[in-house]
mmCIF file of C-alpha atoms in Angstrom:
data_model
loop_
_atom_site.group_PDB
_atom_site.id
_atom_site.type_symbol
_atom_site.label_atom_id
_atom_site.label_comp_id
_atom_site.label_asym_id
_atom_site.label_seq_id
_atom_site.Cartn_x
_atom_site.Cartn_y
_atom_site.Cartn_z
ATOM 1 C CA MET A 1 -209.862 63.220 -21.834
ATOM 2 C CA PRO A 2 -208.497 61.522 -18.772
ATOM 3 C CA MET A 3 -210.808 60.660 -15.557
ATOM 4 C CA SER A 4 -211.684 63.252 -13.062
ATOM 5 C CA GLN A 5 -209.054 62.156 -10.624
ATOM 6 C CA ASP A 6 -206.367 63.449 -12.743
ATOM 7 C CA SER A 7 -205.785 67.057 -11.854
ATOM 8 C CA LEU A 8 -207.105 69.625 -14.517
ATOM 9 C CA CYS A 9 -203.662 71.597 -14.346
ATOM 10 C CA SER A 10 -201.937 68.335 -15.419
ATOM 11 C CA ARG A 11 -204.113 67.142 -18.284
ATOM 12 C CA ASP A 12 -204.278 71.033 -19.621
ATOM 13 C CA GLY A 13 -200.613 71.385 -19.354
ATOM 14 C CA GLU A 14 -199.142 74.395 -20.726
ATOM 15 C CA ILE A 15 -202.734 75.762 -21.254
ATOM 16 C CA ILE A 16 -202.416 77.164 -17.561
ATOM 17 C CA ASN A 17 -200.014 79.761 -18.675
ATOM 18 C CA ASN A 18 -202.404 82.248 -19.700
ATOM 19 C CA TRP A 19 -204.439 85.310 -18.083
ATOM 20 C CA TYR A 20 -207.627 84.235 -16.478
ATOM 21 C CA ILE A 21 -210.364 86.437 -14.801
ATOM 22 C CA ALA A 22 -210.356 85.846 -11.268
ATOM 23 C CA CYS A 23 -213.221 88.482 -10.175
ATOM 24 C CA LEU A 24 -215.190 91.660 -11.405
ATOM 25 C CA SER A 25 -213.684 94.935 -10.235
ATOM 26 C CA ILE A 26 -216.641 95.521 -8.277
ATOM 27 C CA ASP A 27 -216.095 92.450 -6.277
ATOM 28 C CA LEU A 28 -212.625 93.617 -4.858
ATOM 29 C CA LYS A 29 -213.183 96.352 -2.363
ATOM 30 C CA ASN A 30 -211.745 96.549 1.281
ATOM 31 C CA LYS A 31 -212.126 92.901 1.848
ATOM 32 C CA PRO A 32 -209.742 89.981 0.748
ATOM 33 C CA ILE A 33 -211.512 87.468 -1.302
ATOM 34 C CA GLN A 34 -210.368 83.897 -2.408
ATOM 35 C CA ARG A 35 -210.907 82.601 -5.815
ATOM 36 C CA ILE A 36 -209.716 79.104 -7.567
ATOM 37 C CA ILE A 37 -208.094 78.775 -10.656
ATOM 38 C CA TYR A 38 -206.902 75.408 -11.736
ATOM 39 C CA ASP A 39 -207.208 74.084 -7.993
ATOM 40 C CA GLN A 40 -204.995 76.877 -6.769
ATOM 41 C CA LYS A 41 -206.247 79.111 -4.159
ATOM 42 C CA PHE A 42 -205.643 82.595 -4.424
ATOM 43 C CA VAL A 43 -206.188 85.383 -1.902
ATOM 44 C CA LEU A 44 -206.871 89.131 -3.602
ATOM 45 C CA TYR A 45 -207.247 92.361 -2.166
ATOM 46 C CA ARG A 46 -206.102 96.107 -2.952
ATOM 47 C CA ASP A 47 -202.983 97.810 -1.751
ATOM 48 C CA ALA A 48 -202.717 101.336 -0.456
ATOM 49 C CA GLN A 49 -203.074 102.719 -4.186
ATOM 50 C CA GLY A 50 -206.382 100.691 -4.759
ATOM 51 C CA LEU A 51 -204.233 98.166 -7.382
ATOM 52 C CA PRO A 52 -205.501 94.730 -7.365
ATOM 53 C CA VAL A 53 -203.102 92.275 -5.809
ATOM 54 C CA ALA A 54 -202.976 88.229 -5.439
ATOM 55 C CA HIS A 55 -200.995 85.973 -3.540
ATOM 56 C CA LEU A 56 -201.843 81.971 -2.604
ATOM 57 C CA ASP A 57 -204.443 82.101 0.023
ATOM 58 C CA ARG A 58 -202.096 80.170 2.601
ATOM 59 C CA CYS A 59 -200.288 81.975 5.535
ATOM 60 C CA PRO A 60 -196.464 80.542 5.610
ATOM 61 C CA HIS A 61 -197.101 80.580 9.500
ATOM 62 C CA ARG A 62 -199.388 77.731 10.042
ATOM 63 C CA GLY A 63 -201.394 77.672 6.926
ATOM 64 C CA THR A 64 -204.251 79.831 7.724
ATOM 65 C CA PRO A 65 -206.150 80.985 4.574
ATOM 66 C CA LEU A 66 -205.048 84.520 4.011
ATOM 67 C CA SER A 67 -208.874 85.457 2.520
ATOM 68 C CA LYS A 68 -210.248 85.268 6.226
ATOM 69 C CA GLY A 69 -208.202 87.877 7.357
ATOM 70 C CA HIS A 70 -208.108 91.580 7.064
ATOM 71 C CA CYS A 71 -206.552 94.425 5.075
ATOM 72 C CA HIS A 72 -204.719 97.317 6.801
ATOM 73 C CA ASN A 73 -203.256 100.358 5.017
ATOM 74 C CA GLY A 74 -202.966 98.444 1.893
ATOM 75 C CA LYS A 75 -201.325 95.367 3.715
ATOM 76 C CA LEU A 76 -202.851 91.775 4.196
ATOM 77 C CA GLN A 77 -203.260 90.567 7.894
ATOM 78 C CA CYS A 78 -203.364 86.904 8.875
ATOM 79 C CA SER A 79 -206.685 86.586 11.157
ATOM 80 C CA TYR A 80 -204.770 83.565 13.206
ATOM 81 C CA HIS A 81 -201.470 85.454 14.551
ATOM 82 C CA GLY A 82 -201.513 88.811 12.809
ATOM 83 C CA TRP A 83 -198.787 88.324 10.417
ATOM 84 C CA THR A 84 -198.740 91.034 7.757
ATOM 85 C CA PHE A 85 -197.728 91.263 4.273
ATOM 86 C CA SER A 86 -196.821 93.844 1.699
ATOM 87 C CA GLU A 87 -198.019 93.708 -1.784
ATOM 88 C CA ASN A 88 -194.944 92.220 -2.951
ATOM 89 C CA GLY A 89 -195.623 89.081 -0.558
ATOM 90 C CA GLU A 90 -193.039 89.788 2.210
ATOM 91 C CA VAL A 91 -193.727 89.583 5.982
ATOM 92 C CA SER A 92 -193.641 93.411 7.282
ATOM 93 C CA ASN A 93 -194.671 92.251 11.060
ATOM 94 C CA ILE A 94 -194.920 89.385 13.161
ATOM 95 C CA PRO A 95 -196.951 90.990 16.347
ATOM 96 C CA SER A 96 -195.327 87.969 18.335
ATOM 97 C CA GLU A 97 -191.747 88.981 17.861
ATOM 98 C CA GLY A 98 -192.391 92.489 19.137
ATOM 99 C CA GLN A 99 -190.094 95.130 18.718
ATOM 100 C CA ARG A 100 -187.553 92.725 17.315
ATOM 101 C CA GLY A 101 -189.489 92.870 14.008
ATOM 102 C CA CYS A 102 -188.843 90.275 11.469
ATOM 103 C CA LYS A 103 -185.615 88.643 12.258
ATOM 104 C CA VAL A 104 -185.871 86.252 9.195
ATOM 105 C CA LYS A 105 -187.002 87.318 5.673
ATOM 106 C CA ARG A 106 -190.279 85.410 4.874
ATOM 107 C CA PHE A 107 -192.724 86.294 2.159
ATOM 108 C CA ILE A 108 -195.417 84.503 0.193
ATOM 109 C CA HIS A 109 -195.309 84.352 -3.593
ATOM 110 C CA SER A 110 -197.031 87.208 -5.666
ATOM 111 C CA PHE A 111 -199.057 86.586 -8.789
ATOM 112 C CA LYS A 112 -199.250 89.229 -11.956
ATOM 113 C CA THR A 113 -202.641 90.861 -12.056
ATOM 114 C CA VAL A 114 -204.411 93.297 -14.460
ATOM 115 C CA GLU A 115 -207.272 95.355 -13.970
ATOM 116 C CA LYS A 116 -209.234 96.094 -17.453
ATOM 117 C CA ASP A 117 -212.530 96.798 -18.679
ATOM 118 C CA GLY A 118 -214.229 95.948 -15.158
ATOM 119 C CA VAL A 119 -212.452 92.688 -14.556
ATOM 120 C CA ILE A 120 -209.187 91.451 -12.830
ATOM 121 C CA TRP A 121 -207.189 89.309 -14.609
ATOM 122 C CA LEU A 122 -204.648 86.631 -12.910
ATOM 123 C CA TRP A 123 -201.335 84.751 -14.495
ATOM 124 C CA PRO A 124 -201.804 81.791 -12.213
ATOM 125 C CA THR A 125 -198.350 80.498 -12.508
ATOM 126 C CA MET A 126 -195.241 81.504 -11.084
ATOM 127 C CA SER A 127 -193.493 81.974 -14.144
ATOM 128 C CA ALA A 128 -193.474 85.260 -16.191
ATOM 129 C CA PRO A 129 -196.349 86.412 -18.297
ATOM 130 C CA SER A 130 -195.576 85.632 -22.124
ATOM 131 C CA GLU A 131 -195.347 88.904 -23.785
ATOM 132 C CA THR A 132 -196.599 87.281 -26.781
ATOM 133 C CA ILE A 133 -200.125 86.447 -25.085
ATOM 134 C CA SER A 134 -202.514 89.602 -24.709
ATOM 135 C CA ILE A 135 -205.170 90.367 -22.367
ATOM 136 C CA TRP A 136 -208.700 90.325 -24.009
ATOM 137 C CA ASN A 137 -210.634 93.490 -24.723
ATOM 138 C CA PHE A 138 -214.250 93.069 -24.033
ATOM 139 C CA PRO A 139 -215.855 94.471 -27.345
ATOM 140 C CA TYR A 140 -217.683 98.158 -26.800
ATOM 141 C CA LYS A 141 -216.936 97.795 -23.140
ATOM 142 C CA ASN A 142 -216.542 101.624 -22.839
ATOM 143 C CA HIS A 143 -218.280 102.656 -25.944
ATOM 144 C CA PRO A 144 -220.769 105.515 -25.460
ATOM 145 C CA GLU A 145 -223.070 104.243 -28.058
ATOM 146 C CA TRP A 146 -223.233 100.704 -26.607
ATOM 147 C CA THR A 147 -224.960 99.269 -23.631
ATOM 148 C CA SER A 148 -223.278 96.393 -21.774
ATOM 149 C CA TYR A 149 -222.999 94.088 -18.503
ATOM 150 C CA TYR A 150 -221.508 91.385 -17.165
ATOM 151 C CA MET A 151 -223.258 88.014 -16.288
ATOM 152 C CA VAL A 152 -221.236 85.586 -13.657
ATOM 153 C CA THR A 153 -222.110 81.846 -13.596
ATOM 154 C CA ASP A 154 -220.845 78.675 -12.514
ATOM 155 C CA PHE A 155 -220.953 75.505 -14.278
ATOM 156 C CA ASP A 156 -220.268 71.660 -13.663
ATOM 157 C CA ASN A 157 -218.371 71.058 -16.756
ATOM 158 C CA GLU A 158 -214.762 72.124 -18.590
ATOM 159 C CA VAL A 159 -213.633 74.855 -20.659
ATOM 160 C CA THR A 160 -213.791 72.625 -23.966
ATOM 161 C CA ASN A 161 -217.360 71.231 -23.656
ATOM 162 C CA LEU A 162 -218.483 74.610 -22.677
ATOM 163 C CA VAL A 163 -216.799 76.991 -25.530
ATOM 164 C CA GLU A 164 -217.978 74.501 -28.056
ATOM 165 C CA ASN A 165 -221.725 74.787 -26.418
ATOM 166 C CA PHE A 166 -221.160 78.631 -26.507
ATOM 167 C CA VAL A 167 -220.622 78.417 -30.518
ATOM 168 C CA ASP A 168 -223.381 75.749 -30.978
ATOM 169 C CA VAL A 169 -226.147 76.485 -33.299
ATOM 170 C CA PRO A 170 -227.901 73.304 -33.136
ATOM 171 C CA HIS A 171 -228.539 72.770 -29.932
ATOM 172 C CA THR A 172 -230.368 75.977 -29.451
ATOM 173 C CA VAL A 173 -233.765 74.396 -30.957
ATOM 174 C CA TRP A 174 -233.722 72.229 -28.277
ATOM 175 C CA VAL A 175 -231.861 73.479 -24.654
ATOM 176 C CA HIS A 176 -233.578 76.935 -25.728
ATOM 177 C CA LYS A 177 -236.934 75.887 -27.310
ATOM 178 C CA ASP A 178 -239.445 78.808 -27.272
ATOM 179 C CA TRP A 179 -236.849 81.099 -25.476
ATOM 180 C CA PHE A 180 -234.065 81.508 -28.231
ATOM 181 C CA ARG A 181 -235.006 79.457 -31.478
ATOM 182 C CA ASN A 182 -237.365 77.161 -32.509
ATOM 183 C CA GLN A 183 -236.867 74.219 -35.122
ATOM 184 C CA SER A 184 -237.525 75.824 -38.873
ATOM 185 C CA TYR A 185 -235.898 72.664 -40.914
ATOM 186 C CA LYS A 186 -233.856 75.338 -42.893
ATOM 187 C CA GLU A 187 -230.690 74.394 -44.485
ATOM 188 C CA VAL A 188 -227.812 76.846 -43.002
ATOM 189 C CA PRO A 189 -224.575 76.940 -45.495
ATOM 190 C CA THR A 190 -221.697 77.913 -42.939
ATOM 191 C CA THR A 191 -218.074 78.700 -43.026
ATOM 192 C CA VAL A 192 -215.386 77.360 -40.691
ATOM 193 C CA VAL A 193 -212.215 79.192 -40.579
ATOM 194 C CA THR A 194 -209.149 78.346 -38.168
ATOM 195 C CA SER A 195 -206.601 80.990 -38.142
ATOM 196 C CA LYS A 196 -204.109 82.412 -35.653
ATOM 197 C CA GLY A 197 -205.442 80.722 -32.546
ATOM 198 C CA ARG A 198 -208.964 81.572 -33.643
ATOM 199 C CA VAL A 199 -212.163 79.436 -35.053
ATOM 200 C CA LEU A 200 -214.430 81.941 -36.940
ATOM 201 C CA VAL A 201 -217.756 80.275 -37.890
ATOM 202 C CA THR A 202 -219.733 82.391 -40.375
ATOM 203 C CA TYR A 203 -223.489 81.287 -41.075
ATOM 204 C CA GLU A 204 -225.687 82.555 -44.216
ATOM 205 C CA GLN A 205 -229.292 82.786 -42.364
ATOM 206 C CA PRO A 206 -230.052 86.360 -43.146
ATOM 207 C CA GLU A 207 -234.218 85.127 -42.567
ATOM 208 C CA ASP A 208 -233.481 83.711 -39.496
ATOM 209 C CA ASN A 209 -234.157 85.489 -36.005
ATOM 210 C CA ILE A 210 -233.129 85.096 -32.312
ATOM 211 C CA GLY A 211 -235.366 85.394 -28.828
ATOM 212 C CA VAL A 212 -238.872 84.255 -29.810
ATOM 213 C CA PHE A 213 -240.224 86.705 -27.002
ATOM 214 C CA ILE A 214 -238.128 89.647 -27.709
ATOM 215 C CA LYS A 215 -237.916 89.795 -31.475
ATOM 216 C CA PRO A 216 -240.481 92.578 -31.684
ATOM 217 C CA ILE A 217 -237.661 94.744 -29.535
ATOM 218 C CA LEU A 218 -234.843 93.663 -31.412
ATOM 219 C CA ASN A 219 -235.700 93.059 -34.716
ATOM 220 C CA PRO A 220 -239.561 94.754 -35.241
ATOM 221 C CA LYS A 221 -238.648 95.464 -38.682
ATOM 222 C CA ASN A 222 -237.819 91.777 -39.512
ATOM 223 C CA GLU A 223 -234.479 92.888 -41.192
ATOM 224 C CA PRO A 224 -231.918 90.252 -42.259
ATOM 225 C CA MET A 225 -229.687 88.899 -39.595
ATOM 226 C CA SER A 226 -226.088 88.653 -39.726
ATOM 227 C CA HIS A 227 -224.285 86.032 -37.307
ATOM 228 C CA THR A 228 -220.665 84.706 -36.527
ATOM 229 C CA ASP A 229 -219.636 82.978 -33.482
ATOM 230 C CA GLU A 230 -215.790 83.015 -32.816
ATOM 231 C CA PHE A 231 -213.362 80.755 -30.346
ATOM 232 C CA ILE A 232 -210.601 82.693 -29.237
ATOM 233 C CA TYR A 233 -207.582 80.440 -27.799
ATOM 234 C CA PRO A 234 -207.552 79.447 -25.199
ATOM 235 C CA ASN A 235 -211.069 80.071 -23.463
ATOM 236 C CA ILE A 236 -213.077 82.811 -25.089
ATOM 237 C CA THR A 237 -215.934 82.874 -27.207
ATOM 238 C CA ASN A 238 -217.383 85.649 -29.494
ATOM 239 C CA VAL A 239 -220.726 85.460 -30.599
ATOM 240 C CA THR A 240 -222.339 88.440 -32.707
ATOM 241 C CA TYR A 241 -225.743 89.276 -34.002
ATOM 242 C CA SER A 242 -226.685 92.190 -35.713
ATOM 243 C CA PHE A 243 -230.106 93.245 -37.531
ATOM 244 C CA GLY A 244 -229.794 95.556 -40.333
ATOM 245 C CA LYS A 245 -228.033 98.706 -39.266
ATOM 246 C CA ASN A 246 -230.334 99.246 -36.082
ATOM 247 C CA PHE A 247 -229.384 96.412 -33.708
ATOM 248 C CA GLN A 248 -226.232 94.957 -32.834
ATOM 249 C CA TYR A 249 -225.691 92.005 -30.295
ATOM 250 C CA VAL A 250 -222.461 90.814 -28.962
ATOM 251 C CA ILE A 251 -222.106 88.199 -26.339
ATOM 252 C CA ASN A 252 -218.674 87.459 -24.932
ATOM 253 C CA SER A 253 -217.530 84.576 -22.439
ATOM 254 C CA GLN A 254 -214.087 84.019 -20.760
ATOM 255 C CA CYS A 255 -214.104 80.525 -19.216
ATOM 256 C CA SER A 256 -211.763 80.393 -15.842
ATOM 257 C CA PRO A 257 -211.365 76.787 -14.894
ATOM 258 C CA ILE A 258 -211.921 76.223 -11.415
ATOM 259 C CA SER A 259 -211.277 72.387 -10.904
ATOM 260 C CA THR A 260 -212.234 69.303 -12.469
ATOM 261 C CA PHE A 261 -215.339 69.757 -13.837
ATOM 262 C CA LYS A 262 -216.128 73.301 -12.341
ATOM 263 C CA THR A 263 -215.597 76.111 -14.341
ATOM 264 C CA ARG A 264 -216.548 80.038 -13.721
ATOM 265 C CA VAL A 265 -217.552 82.092 -16.938
ATOM 266 C CA TYR A 266 -217.502 85.638 -17.146
ATOM 267 C CA THR A 267 -219.953 86.800 -19.787
ATOM 268 C CA HIS A 268 -220.061 90.325 -21.020
ATOM 269 C CA ILE A 269 -222.677 91.391 -23.482
ATOM 270 C CA ALA A 270 -223.017 94.539 -25.094
ATOM 271 C CA TYR A 271 -225.590 95.767 -27.571
ATOM 272 C CA LYS A 272 -226.482 98.765 -29.710
ATOM 273 C CA LEU A 273 -230.192 99.992 -29.681
ATOM 274 C CA PRO A 274 -230.675 103.467 -31.549
ATOM 275 C CA LEU A 275 -234.043 104.113 -28.982
ATOM 276 C CA PHE A 276 -234.482 102.982 -25.557
ATOM 277 C CA GLY A 277 -231.490 100.958 -25.297
ATOM 278 C CA ARG A 278 -230.780 101.129 -21.911
ATOM 279 C CA LEU A 279 -234.327 100.975 -21.051
ATOM 280 C CA ILE A 280 -234.352 97.585 -22.283
ATOM 281 C CA LYS A 281 -231.533 96.469 -20.049
ATOM 282 C CA PRO A 282 -233.326 94.708 -17.040
ATOM 283 C CA PHE A 283 -235.698 92.937 -19.483
ATOM 284 C CA LEU A 284 -232.260 91.366 -21.713
ATOM 285 C CA ASN A 285 -230.536 90.672 -18.238
ATOM 286 C CA PHE A 286 -233.591 88.681 -17.284
ATOM 287 C CA TYR A 287 -233.679 86.895 -20.303
ATOM 288 C CA THR A 288 -230.051 86.143 -20.794
ATOM 289 C CA ARG A 289 -229.941 84.632 -17.412
ATOM 290 C CA ARG A 290 -232.823 82.344 -18.332
ATOM 291 C CA VAL A 291 -230.926 81.203 -21.777
ATOM 292 C CA ILE A 292 -227.786 80.928 -19.854
ATOM 293 C CA ASN A 293 -229.110 78.831 -16.660
ATOM 294 C CA GLN A 294 -230.433 76.361 -19.700
ATOM 295 C CA ASP A 295 -227.208 76.069 -20.439
ATOM 296 C CA VAL A 296 -225.922 75.334 -17.183
ATOM 297 C CA LYS A 297 -228.459 72.656 -16.652
ATOM 298 C CA ILE A 298 -227.383 70.819 -20.422
ATOM 299 C CA MET A 299 -223.671 71.222 -19.419
ATOM 300 C CA SER A 300 -224.035 69.586 -16.227
ATOM 301 C CA HIS A 301 -225.940 66.662 -17.560
ATOM 302 C CA GLN A 302 -222.930 66.364 -20.084
ATOM 303 C CA GLY A 303 -220.250 66.894 -17.362
ATOM 304 C CA GLU A 304 -221.968 64.004 -15.031
ATOM 305 C CA ASN A 305 -221.580 61.759 -18.049
ATOM 306 C CA LEU A 306 -218.399 62.779 -18.974
ATOM 307 C CA LYS A 307 -216.254 62.639 -15.823
ATOM 308 C CA ASN A 308 -216.833 58.792 -15.430
ATOM 309 C CA GLU A 309 -215.585 58.217 -18.695
ATOM 310 C CA LYS A 310 -211.737 57.654 -19.254
ATOM 311 C CA ASN A 311 -211.423 58.289 -23.185
ATOM 312 C CA PRO A 312 -214.899 59.416 -24.149
ATOM 313 C CA ARG A 313 -215.232 59.304 -27.925
ATOM 314 C CA PHE A 314 -217.618 61.758 -29.709
ATOM 315 C CA GLN A 315 -219.755 60.719 -33.050
ATOM 316 C CA SER A 316 -219.648 64.021 -35.084
ATOM 317 C CA THR A 317 -221.660 65.297 -37.902
ATOM 318 C CA GLU A 318 -220.603 68.248 -40.204
ATOM 319 C CA ALA A 319 -222.324 70.257 -37.836
ATOM 320 C CA ASP A 320 -219.521 69.806 -35.618
ATOM 321 C CA GLU A 321 -216.881 70.874 -37.439
ATOM 322 C CA PRO A 322 -216.361 74.062 -35.129
ATOM 323 C CA HIS A 323 -216.036 71.750 -32.266
ATOM 324 C CA ILE A 324 -213.375 69.490 -33.878
ATOM 325 C CA GLN A 325 -211.549 72.773 -34.623
ATOM 326 C CA ILE A 326 -211.625 73.782 -31.024
ATOM 327 C CA GLU A 327 -210.618 70.332 -29.924
ATOM 328 C CA PHE A 328 -207.910 70.349 -31.995
ATOM 329 C CA LEU A 329 -206.582 73.860 -31.035
ATOM 330 C CA ARG A 330 -206.836 73.080 -27.288
ATOM 331 C CA LYS A 331 -205.082 69.661 -27.898
ATOM 332 C CA ILE A 332 -202.104 71.370 -29.459
ATOM 333 C CA GLY A 333 -202.163 74.006 -26.686
ATOM 334 C CA LYS A 334 -201.657 71.549 -23.690
ATOM 335 C CA THR A 335 -198.238 70.993 -25.183
ATOM 336 C CA ASP A 336 -197.180 73.505 -27.493
ATOM 337 C CA GLN A 337 -199.030 76.874 -27.522
ATOM 338 C CA GLN A 338 -196.899 78.795 -30.213
ATOM 339 C CA LYS A 339 -197.912 76.196 -32.516
ATOM 340 C CA VAL A 340 -201.808 76.703 -32.053
ATOM 341 C CA TYR A 341 -201.244 80.340 -33.942
ATOM 342 C CA SER A 342 -199.892 78.335 -37.014
ATOM 343 C CA VAL A 343 -202.867 76.272 -37.862
ATOM 344 C CA GLU A 344 -204.818 77.321 -40.991
ATOM 345 C CA LYS A 345 -207.878 75.450 -42.087
ATOM 346 C CA ASN A 346 -211.000 76.578 -44.158
ATOM 347 C CA LYS A 347 -213.893 74.533 -44.494
ATOM 348 C CA ASN A 348 -217.511 75.298 -46.082
ATOM 349 C CA ILE A 349 -220.050 72.606 -44.364
ATOM 350 C CA SER A 350 -223.877 73.071 -43.852
ATOM 351 C CA PHE A 351 -226.735 71.759 -41.103
ATOM 352 C CA TYR A 352 -229.991 72.355 -40.474
ATOM 353 C CA ILE A 353 -232.026 73.729 -37.524
#
C-alpha cells in the first residue's frame, strides 16, 4: 500500500470501474447534493421524471459547485450566473446571453446512475459500464416476511481494511466485548472458499451466540447457530446468521471510497423474526449502531497508523486466511478485473474465540 499522498484512484487502478452507492434514495429530493467517490466530486439531482442524474460538480463557466445551485423543472441551475443544464449535461440556458440563447454548444459530462433497492448507484468513470458487472441485490430488501433498514457510516480507513474487518470473527471478542461476543476459548473449524470473485467463509460454531444483551430476543430457545461471512468483489460483504428456523439475520455492507483513508459504508440489515419482528426494529437499530461505532473507532486507529507507512507488512495467522484471499482478489483487480473471477481456492482452517 503506497503512502497517503498517492491518490486513491491511481492506487486502485481498474477497481474504480465498478458500481458504487452514491446516496440513499431518500437523500435525493428536489435539491441537488454533492457526493465524493474516488476524490471526484459529483452533483446528483432528480430530473423532471424523478430519475437520478449525476454530473461533475463543477460549472464549466467559472468552476462553481453545481451542488450549491437549484433545480427547476428537472433542470440544474448554477447559483453563480444561472447557467442551466439538462439531464444529459447540455447547457440549455445562459441568462447573460438573453434572447440570443446559447451560441456555442456547451456541456458537462453525465455519469450513469441506477436507482434500486432504495439506493442510487453511480458508475464514477467516463467509460461505459461493463455489461459483465452487475448491480448488487440487497438480500430480502422487499421481502414481505423480512424487516430491513439502512445505516450509513463514515470510516477513516480504506476498503480493503474495512471489508476484512466486517468478516473478521476474532476481533469481535475484543472490540465488541460484552456487546457482540465474549471470549470462550472455543475452537472454530472453518472453511474458506474463493470462487468467481467471492470469498465464502463458513464457520462450524453451532453452540455460539451473538449479542450478549439481545440473545433472549434473537435466540430465546438457544437453538444451534449457523454463520457465514462472504466478500463479494470489489467492495461488498454479506454476513448471515440463523438460529434454528425461527430467526435469521443478514448484514450487507457496501463500501464507497471517498478519498485516501476515507470511506462511506452503506449497511443494509435484514432480519426475519416470526413474532414482534417490526416492534424490535428500534432496539436492533440502536444495538447495530453501537457495534458499528466500535468498528469505526478501531478502524480509525488502524488507519491512522497505516497511512504513514509506505509498504506495511502484516504478520498473519491461520485465522487471517479470509483476509489473505480478499487482499489477493483486490490486488489482482487493480490491473485485471476479469482475472479476479477465475481464482479458485479452498482451504480448511481453525482458530479460537
